[in-house]
PDB file of C-alpha atoms and ligand atoms in Angstrom:
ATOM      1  CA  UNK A 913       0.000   0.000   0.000  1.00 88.00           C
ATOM      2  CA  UNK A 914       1.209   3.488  -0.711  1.00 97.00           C
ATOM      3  CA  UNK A 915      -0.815   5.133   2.554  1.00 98.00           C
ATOM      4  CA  UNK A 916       1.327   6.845   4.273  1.00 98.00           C
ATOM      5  CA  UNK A 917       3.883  10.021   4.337  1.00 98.00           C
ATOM      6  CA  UNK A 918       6.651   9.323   2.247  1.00 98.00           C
ATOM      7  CA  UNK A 919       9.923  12.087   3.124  1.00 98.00           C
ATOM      8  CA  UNK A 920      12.524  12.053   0.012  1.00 98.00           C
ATOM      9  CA  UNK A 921      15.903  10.348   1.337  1.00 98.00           C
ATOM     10  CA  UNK A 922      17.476  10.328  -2.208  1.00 98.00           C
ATOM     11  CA  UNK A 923      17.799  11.155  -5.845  1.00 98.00           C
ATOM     12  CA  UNK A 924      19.142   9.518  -8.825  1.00 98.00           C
ATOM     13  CA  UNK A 925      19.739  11.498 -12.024  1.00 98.00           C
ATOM     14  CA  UNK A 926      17.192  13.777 -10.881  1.00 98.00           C
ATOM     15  CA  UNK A 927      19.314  17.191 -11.784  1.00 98.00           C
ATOM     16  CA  UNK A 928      20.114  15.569 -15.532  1.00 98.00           C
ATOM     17  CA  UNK A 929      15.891  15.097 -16.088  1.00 98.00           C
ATOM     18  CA  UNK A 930      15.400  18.454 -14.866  1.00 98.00           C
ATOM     19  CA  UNK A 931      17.724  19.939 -17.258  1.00 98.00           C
ATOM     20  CA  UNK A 932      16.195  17.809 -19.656  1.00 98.00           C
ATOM     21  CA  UNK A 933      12.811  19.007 -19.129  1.00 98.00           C
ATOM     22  CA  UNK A 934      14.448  22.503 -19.531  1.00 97.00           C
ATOM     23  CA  UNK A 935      14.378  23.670 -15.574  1.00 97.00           C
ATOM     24  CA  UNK A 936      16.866  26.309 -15.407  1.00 96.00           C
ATOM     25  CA  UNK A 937      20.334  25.753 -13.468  1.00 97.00           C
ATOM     26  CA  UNK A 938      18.886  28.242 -10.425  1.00 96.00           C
ATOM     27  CA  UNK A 939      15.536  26.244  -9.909  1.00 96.00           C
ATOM     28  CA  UNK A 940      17.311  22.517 -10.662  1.00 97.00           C
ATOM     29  CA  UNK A 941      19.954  23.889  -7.530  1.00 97.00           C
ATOM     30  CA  UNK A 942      16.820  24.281  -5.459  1.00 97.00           C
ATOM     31  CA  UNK A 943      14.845  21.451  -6.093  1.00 97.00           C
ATOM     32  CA  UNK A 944      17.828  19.575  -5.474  1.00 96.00           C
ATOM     33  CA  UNK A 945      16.274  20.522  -1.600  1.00 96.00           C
ATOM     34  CA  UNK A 946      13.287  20.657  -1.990  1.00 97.00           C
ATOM     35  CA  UNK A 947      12.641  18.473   0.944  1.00 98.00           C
ATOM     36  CA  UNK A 948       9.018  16.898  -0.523  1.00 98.00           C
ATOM     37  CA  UNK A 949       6.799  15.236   1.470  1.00 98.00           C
ATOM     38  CA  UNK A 950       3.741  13.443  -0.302  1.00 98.00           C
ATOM     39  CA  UNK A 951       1.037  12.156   1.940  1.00 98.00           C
ATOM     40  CA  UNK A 952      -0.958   9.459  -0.220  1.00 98.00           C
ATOM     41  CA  UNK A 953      -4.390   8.482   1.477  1.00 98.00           C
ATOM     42  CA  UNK A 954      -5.866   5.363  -1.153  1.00 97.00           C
ATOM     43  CA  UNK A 955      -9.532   4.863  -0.804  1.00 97.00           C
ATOM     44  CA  UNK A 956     -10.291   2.170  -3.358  1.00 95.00           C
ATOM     45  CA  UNK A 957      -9.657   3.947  -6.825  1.00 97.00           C
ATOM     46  CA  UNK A 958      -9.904   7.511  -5.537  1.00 98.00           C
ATOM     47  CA  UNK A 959      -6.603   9.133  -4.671  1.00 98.00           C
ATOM     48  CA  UNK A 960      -5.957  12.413  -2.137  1.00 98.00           C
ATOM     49  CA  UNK A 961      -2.269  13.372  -2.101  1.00 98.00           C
ATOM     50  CA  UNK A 962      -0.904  16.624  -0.157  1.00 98.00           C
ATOM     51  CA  UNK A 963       2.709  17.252  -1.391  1.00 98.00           C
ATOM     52  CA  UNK A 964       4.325  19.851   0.270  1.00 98.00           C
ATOM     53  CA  UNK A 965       8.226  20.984  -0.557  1.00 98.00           C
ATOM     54  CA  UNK A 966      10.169  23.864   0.277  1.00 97.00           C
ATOM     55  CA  UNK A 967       8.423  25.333  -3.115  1.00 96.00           C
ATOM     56  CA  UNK A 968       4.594  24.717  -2.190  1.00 97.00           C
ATOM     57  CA  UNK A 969       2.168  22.823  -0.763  1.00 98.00           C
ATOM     58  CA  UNK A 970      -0.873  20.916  -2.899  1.00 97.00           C
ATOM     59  CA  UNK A 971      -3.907  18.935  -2.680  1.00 98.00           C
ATOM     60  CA  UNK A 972      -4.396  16.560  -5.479  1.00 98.00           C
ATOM     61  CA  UNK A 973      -7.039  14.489  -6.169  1.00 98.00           C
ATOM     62  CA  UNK A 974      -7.251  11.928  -8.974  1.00 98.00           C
ATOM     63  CA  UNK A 975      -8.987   8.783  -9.448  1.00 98.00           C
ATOM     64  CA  UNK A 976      -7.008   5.566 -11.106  1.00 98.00           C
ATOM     65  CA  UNK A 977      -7.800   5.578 -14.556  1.00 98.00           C
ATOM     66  CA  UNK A 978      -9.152   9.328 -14.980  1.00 98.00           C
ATOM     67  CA  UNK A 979      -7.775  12.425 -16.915  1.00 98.00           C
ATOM     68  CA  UNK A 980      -6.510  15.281 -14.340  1.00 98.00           C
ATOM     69  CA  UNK A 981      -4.570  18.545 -14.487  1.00 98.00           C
ATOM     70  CA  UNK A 982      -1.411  18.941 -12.848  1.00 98.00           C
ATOM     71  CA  UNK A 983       1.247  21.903 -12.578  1.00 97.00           C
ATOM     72  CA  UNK A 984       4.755  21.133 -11.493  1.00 96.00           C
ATOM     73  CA  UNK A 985       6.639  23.618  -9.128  1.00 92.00           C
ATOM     74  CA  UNK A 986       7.958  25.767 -11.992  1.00 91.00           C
ATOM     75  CA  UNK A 987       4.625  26.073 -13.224  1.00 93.00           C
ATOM     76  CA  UNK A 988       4.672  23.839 -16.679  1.00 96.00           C
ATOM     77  CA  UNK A 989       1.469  22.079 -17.003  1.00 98.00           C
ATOM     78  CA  UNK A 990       0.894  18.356 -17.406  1.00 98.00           C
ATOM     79  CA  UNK A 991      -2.911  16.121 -17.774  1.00 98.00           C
ATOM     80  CA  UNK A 992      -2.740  12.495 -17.408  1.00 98.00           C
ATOM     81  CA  UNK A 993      -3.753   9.927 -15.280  1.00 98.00           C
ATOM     82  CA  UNK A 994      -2.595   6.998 -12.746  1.00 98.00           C
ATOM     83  CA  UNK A 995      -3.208   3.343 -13.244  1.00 98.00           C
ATOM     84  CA  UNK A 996      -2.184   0.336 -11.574  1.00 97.00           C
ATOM     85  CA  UNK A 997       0.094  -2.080 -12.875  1.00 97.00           C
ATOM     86  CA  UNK A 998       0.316  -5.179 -10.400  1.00 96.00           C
ATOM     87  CA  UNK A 999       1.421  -3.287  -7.379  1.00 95.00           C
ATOM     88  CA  UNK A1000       2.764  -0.550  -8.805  1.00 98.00           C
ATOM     89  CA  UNK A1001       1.131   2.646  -9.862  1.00 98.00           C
ATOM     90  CA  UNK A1002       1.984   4.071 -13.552  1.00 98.00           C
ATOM     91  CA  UNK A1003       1.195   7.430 -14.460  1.00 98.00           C
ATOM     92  CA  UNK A1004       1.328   8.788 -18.040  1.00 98.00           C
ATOM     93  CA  UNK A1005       0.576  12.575 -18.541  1.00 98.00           C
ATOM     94  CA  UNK A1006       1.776  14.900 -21.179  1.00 98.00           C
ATOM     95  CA  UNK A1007       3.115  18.318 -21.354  1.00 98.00           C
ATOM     96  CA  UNK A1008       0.556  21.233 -22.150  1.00 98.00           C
ATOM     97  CA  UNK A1009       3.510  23.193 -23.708  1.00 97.00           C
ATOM     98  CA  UNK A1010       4.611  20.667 -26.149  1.00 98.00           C
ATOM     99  CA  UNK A1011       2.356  17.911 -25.662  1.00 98.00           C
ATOM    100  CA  UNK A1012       6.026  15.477 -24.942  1.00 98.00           C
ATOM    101  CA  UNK A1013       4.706  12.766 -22.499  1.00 98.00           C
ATOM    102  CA  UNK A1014       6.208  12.430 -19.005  1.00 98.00           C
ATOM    103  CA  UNK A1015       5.601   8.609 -17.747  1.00 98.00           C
ATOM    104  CA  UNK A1016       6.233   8.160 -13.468  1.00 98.00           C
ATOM    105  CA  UNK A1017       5.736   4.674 -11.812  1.00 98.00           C
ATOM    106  CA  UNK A1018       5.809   4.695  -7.896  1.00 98.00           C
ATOM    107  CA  UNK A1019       6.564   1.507  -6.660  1.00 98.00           C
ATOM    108  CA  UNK A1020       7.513   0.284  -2.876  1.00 98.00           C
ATOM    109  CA  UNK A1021      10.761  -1.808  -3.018  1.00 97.00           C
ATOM    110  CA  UNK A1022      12.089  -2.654   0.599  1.00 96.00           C
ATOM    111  CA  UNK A1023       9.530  -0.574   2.722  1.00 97.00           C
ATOM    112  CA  UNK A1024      10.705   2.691   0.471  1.00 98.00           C
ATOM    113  CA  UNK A1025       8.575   4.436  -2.082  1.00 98.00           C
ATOM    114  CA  UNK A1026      10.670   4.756  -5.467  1.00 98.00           C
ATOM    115  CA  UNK A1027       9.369   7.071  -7.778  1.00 98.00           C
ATOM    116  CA  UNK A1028      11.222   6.692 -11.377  1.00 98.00           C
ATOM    117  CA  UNK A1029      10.282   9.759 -14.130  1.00 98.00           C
ATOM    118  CA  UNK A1030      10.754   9.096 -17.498  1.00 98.00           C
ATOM    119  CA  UNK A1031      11.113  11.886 -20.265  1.00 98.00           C
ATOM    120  CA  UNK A1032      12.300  11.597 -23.808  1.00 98.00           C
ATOM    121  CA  UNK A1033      14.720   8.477 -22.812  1.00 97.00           C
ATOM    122  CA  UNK A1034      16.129  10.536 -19.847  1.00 98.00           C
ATOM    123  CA  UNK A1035      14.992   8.571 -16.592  1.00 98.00           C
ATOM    124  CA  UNK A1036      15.552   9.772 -12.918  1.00 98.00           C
ATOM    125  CA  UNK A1037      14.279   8.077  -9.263  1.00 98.00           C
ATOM    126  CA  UNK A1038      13.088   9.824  -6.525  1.00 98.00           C
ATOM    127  CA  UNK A1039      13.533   7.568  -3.351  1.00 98.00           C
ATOM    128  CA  UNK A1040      11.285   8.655  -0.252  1.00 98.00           C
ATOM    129  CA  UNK A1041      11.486   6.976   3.302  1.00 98.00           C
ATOM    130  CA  UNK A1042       8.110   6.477   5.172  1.00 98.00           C
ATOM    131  CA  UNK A1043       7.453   8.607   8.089  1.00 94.00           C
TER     132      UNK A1043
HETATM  133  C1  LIG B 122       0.725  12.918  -7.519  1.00 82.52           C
HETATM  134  O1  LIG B 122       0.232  11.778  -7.555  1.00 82.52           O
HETATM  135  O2  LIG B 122       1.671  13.198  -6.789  1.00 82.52           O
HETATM  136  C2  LIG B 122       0.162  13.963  -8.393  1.00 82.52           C
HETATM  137  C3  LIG B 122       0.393  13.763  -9.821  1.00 82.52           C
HETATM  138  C4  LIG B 122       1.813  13.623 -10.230  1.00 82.52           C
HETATM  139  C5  LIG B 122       1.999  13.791 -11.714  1.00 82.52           C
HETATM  140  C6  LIG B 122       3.333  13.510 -12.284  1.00 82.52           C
HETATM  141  C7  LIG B 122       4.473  13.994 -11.497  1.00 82.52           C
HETATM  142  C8  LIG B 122       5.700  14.128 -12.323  1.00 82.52           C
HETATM  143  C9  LIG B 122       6.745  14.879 -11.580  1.00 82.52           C
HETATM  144  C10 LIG B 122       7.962  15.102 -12.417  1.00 82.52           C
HETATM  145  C11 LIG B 122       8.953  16.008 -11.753  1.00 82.52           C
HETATM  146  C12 LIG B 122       9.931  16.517 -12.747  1.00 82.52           C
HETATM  147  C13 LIG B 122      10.376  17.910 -12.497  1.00 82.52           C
HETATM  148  C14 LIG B 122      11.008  18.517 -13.685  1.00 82.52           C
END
């Protein structure tokens, strides 16, 4: 189950995808800590996260399978949706800007949450620990 607050312990490639995704040098430094917490409360296929960071805090609310609007931190703007894959969670959502799509699969492996991104062959992980 993803329930729970998940604190990010670790990144891997994560300053290469932002590049990638063309976040500038002074907002990649930044996010580098960011210090996000996501709080993920599953109630059958209906979602509530609250992700907070040193850049924001958000409510998001998405049900698996169903088309929803989502802005990162430096504001470019993605719709897509979760599914479940087994016991993972895929999400596939493309840009607004340039309609490139952005694929994330959280996954728990070892009692941690590892979020991997995927954008245009660049792929990064985003390892959280639970609180
Ligand atoms: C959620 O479940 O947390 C809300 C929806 C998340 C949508 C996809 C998140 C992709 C984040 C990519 C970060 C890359 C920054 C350049």
């Amino acid at each position: 189950t993803f329930n729970g607050t998940w604190k990010v312990d670790r990144s891997d490639n994560y300053d290469k995808f932002m590049e990638h995704m063309g976040v500038n040098v002074v907002k990649r430094k930044l996010a580098a800590h960011d210090s996000l917490k996501i709080i993920i409360q599953q109630d059958g296929n209906k979602f509530v996260v609250k992700e907070s960071s040193t850049f924001r805090t958000k409510d998001i609310e998405f049900t698996l399978g169903v088309a929803f609007d989502y802005s990162l931190a430096d504001g470019t703007e993605l719709n897509g949706s979760w599914e479940t894959d087994g016991d993972k969670l895929v999400g596939k959502f493309s840009r607004k800007d340039n309609g490139k799509v952005l694929t994330t699969v959280r996954d728990i492996v070892g009692g941690e949450m590892v979020q991997s991104y995927s954008y245009e062959g660049v792929d990064a992980k985003r390892i959280f620990k639970k609180e």
